[in-house]
CSV table of C-alpha atoms in Angstrom, one decimal:
chain,number,residue,atom,x,y,z
A,1,UNK,CA,80.9,82.2,6.6
A,2,UNK,CA,78.5,83.1,9.7
A,3,UNK,CA,77.0,87.0,10.1
A,4,UNK,CA,76.6,88.8,13.0
A,5,UNK,CA,74.2,91.7,14.4
A,6,UNK,CA,76.0,94.1,17.1
A,7,UNK,CA,73.2,97.0,17.9
A,8,UNK,CA,74.5,99.7,20.1
A,9,UNK,CA,71.7,103.2,20.8
A,10,UNK,CA,74.0,106.8,20.8
A,11,UNK,CA,71.6,108.6,22.4
A,12,UNK,CA,69.0,108.9,20.0
A,13,UNK,CA,71.2,106.7,16.9
A,14,UNK,CA,70.6,103.3,16.6
A,15,UNK,CA,74.3,101.6,15.0
A,16,UNK,CA,73.7,98.4,13.6
A,17,UNK,CA,77.3,96.9,12.8
A,18,UNK,CA,77.2,93.4,10.2
A,19,UNK,CA,79.2,91.2,9.9
A,20,UNK,CA,79.6,88.5,7.0
A,21,UNK,CA,76.8,87.1,4.8
A,22,UNK,CA,74.2,88.1,4.3
A,23,UNK,CA,71.3,85.9,2.6
A,24,UNK,CA,67.7,84.8,3.2
A,25,UNK,CA,68.9,82.8,5.8
A,26,UNK,CA,69.9,85.3,8.5
A,27,UNK,CA,67.4,88.1,6.9
A,28,UNK,CA,65.4,87.4,10.0
A,29,UNK,CA,68.5,88.4,12.4
A,30,UNK,CA,69.1,91.5,11.0
A,31,UNK,CA,65.0,91.9,10.8
A,32,UNK,CA,64.9,91.4,14.8
A,33,UNK,CA,68.1,93.9,15.3
A,34,UNK,CA,66.3,96.5,13.1
A,35,UNK,CA,62.8,95.1,14.5
A,36,UNK,CA,65.2,96.0,18.7
A,37,UNK,CA,65.9,100.1,17.8
A,38,UNK,CA,62.4,100.9,16.0
A,39,UNK,CA,61.2,100.6,19.5
A,40,UNK,CA,63.9,103.0,21.0
A,41,UNK,CA,62.1,105.7,18.4
A,42,UNK,CA,65.8,106.2,16.6
A,43,UNK,CA,66.2,109.9,14.7
A,44,UNK,CA,68.6,108.5,12.7
A,45,UNK,CA,70.2,104.4,12.0
A,46,UNK,CA,73.4,104.0,11.3
A,47,UNK,CA,74.5,100.4,9.4
A,48,UNK,CA,78.1,99.9,9.2
A,49,UNK,CA,78.6,97.3,7.0
A,50,UNK,CA,82.3,97.4,6.2
A,51,UNK,CA,82.4,93.6,7.7
A,52,UNK,CA,79.6,92.7,4.6
A,53,UNK,CA,81.2,90.9,2.5
A,54,UNK,CA,78.0,90.0,0.6
A,55,UNK,CA,74.4,90.8,0.7
A,56,UNK,CA,71.5,89.3,-1.2
A,57,UNK,CA,67.6,90.7,-2.4
A,58,UNK,CA,66.9,89.5,1.0
A,59,UNK,CA,69.2,91.6,3.3
A,60,UNK,CA,68.0,94.7,0.9
A,61,UNK,CA,64.5,94.2,1.4
A,62,UNK,CA,65.2,94.5,5.0
A,63,UNK,CA,66.5,97.4,4.6
A,64,UNK,CA,63.3,98.1,3.1
A,65,UNK,CA,61.6,97.3,5.9
A,66,UNK,CA,63.0,99.4,8.3
A,67,UNK,CA,62.5,102.3,5.7
A,68,UNK,CA,58.9,102.2,6.0
A,69,UNK,CA,58.8,100.6,9.3
A,70,UNK,CA,61.1,103.4,11.1
A,71,UNK,CA,58.5,106.7,9.2
A,72,UNK,CA,60.6,109.1,6.6
A,73,UNK,CA,61.2,111.3,9.6
A,74,UNK,CA,64.3,109.2,10.5
A,75,UNK,CA,67.5,109.0,8.5
A,76,UNK,CA,69.2,106.0,7.2
A,77,UNK,CA,72.7,105.4,7.3
A,78,UNK,CA,74.7,102.8,5.1
A,79,UNK,CA,78.4,102.9,6.3
A,80,UNK,CA,81.6,102.0,4.9
A,81,UNK,CA,80.0,99.4,1.8
A,82,UNK,CA,82.0,98.5,-1.2
A,83,UNK,CA,82.2,95.7,-3.3
A,84,UNK,CA,79.0,93.1,-3.8
A,85,UNK,CA,76.8,95.0,-1.3
A,86,UNK,CA,77.2,98.5,-2.6
A,87,UNK,CA,76.3,97.2,-6.3
A,88,UNK,CA,73.5,95.3,-4.3
A,89,UNK,CA,72.0,98.8,-3.5
A,90,UNK,CA,72.9,100.2,-6.6
A,91,UNK,CA,71.6,98.1,-8.8
A,92,UNK,CA,68.0,98.2,-6.6
A,93,UNK,CA,68.2,101.9,-7.2
A,94,UNK,CA,68.2,102.3,-3.4
A,95,UNK,CA,71.1,104.3,-2.4
A,96,UNK,CA,69.1,106.9,-3.9
A,97,UNK,CA,66.5,106.0,-0.6
A,98,UNK,CA,69.1,106.3,1.6
A,99,UNK,CA,72.9,108.3,2.8
A,100,UNK,CA,75.2,106.1,1.0
A,101,UNK,CA,79.2,107.4,2.5
A,102,UNK,CA,82.2,105.6,3.8
A,103,UNK,CA,82.5,106.3,6.9
A,104,UNK,CA,80.2,108.4,10.2
A,105,UNK,CA,80.1,110.8,11.5
């Protein structure tokens, strides 16, 4: 399965749609999307992950990078996580550092 990102700024919120399988081979593409939105200095980063079938630890590292890059004042929302994606967040404990929600807003 392929991986894709779609970035959209909604006012002071950066929305990123993720689709496919997020593994080490494509984590760089996700990191580029994070770097792109970080330049806009958003107040919130909203990651829509309902179309992700899988997220490896490399994808989790990019979310950690986003939290570090944007600073503690930027809230990160992970929306629609289920199955393997939610398990990755929970097993790492990172679900305690972001807002995990079924829908947004």
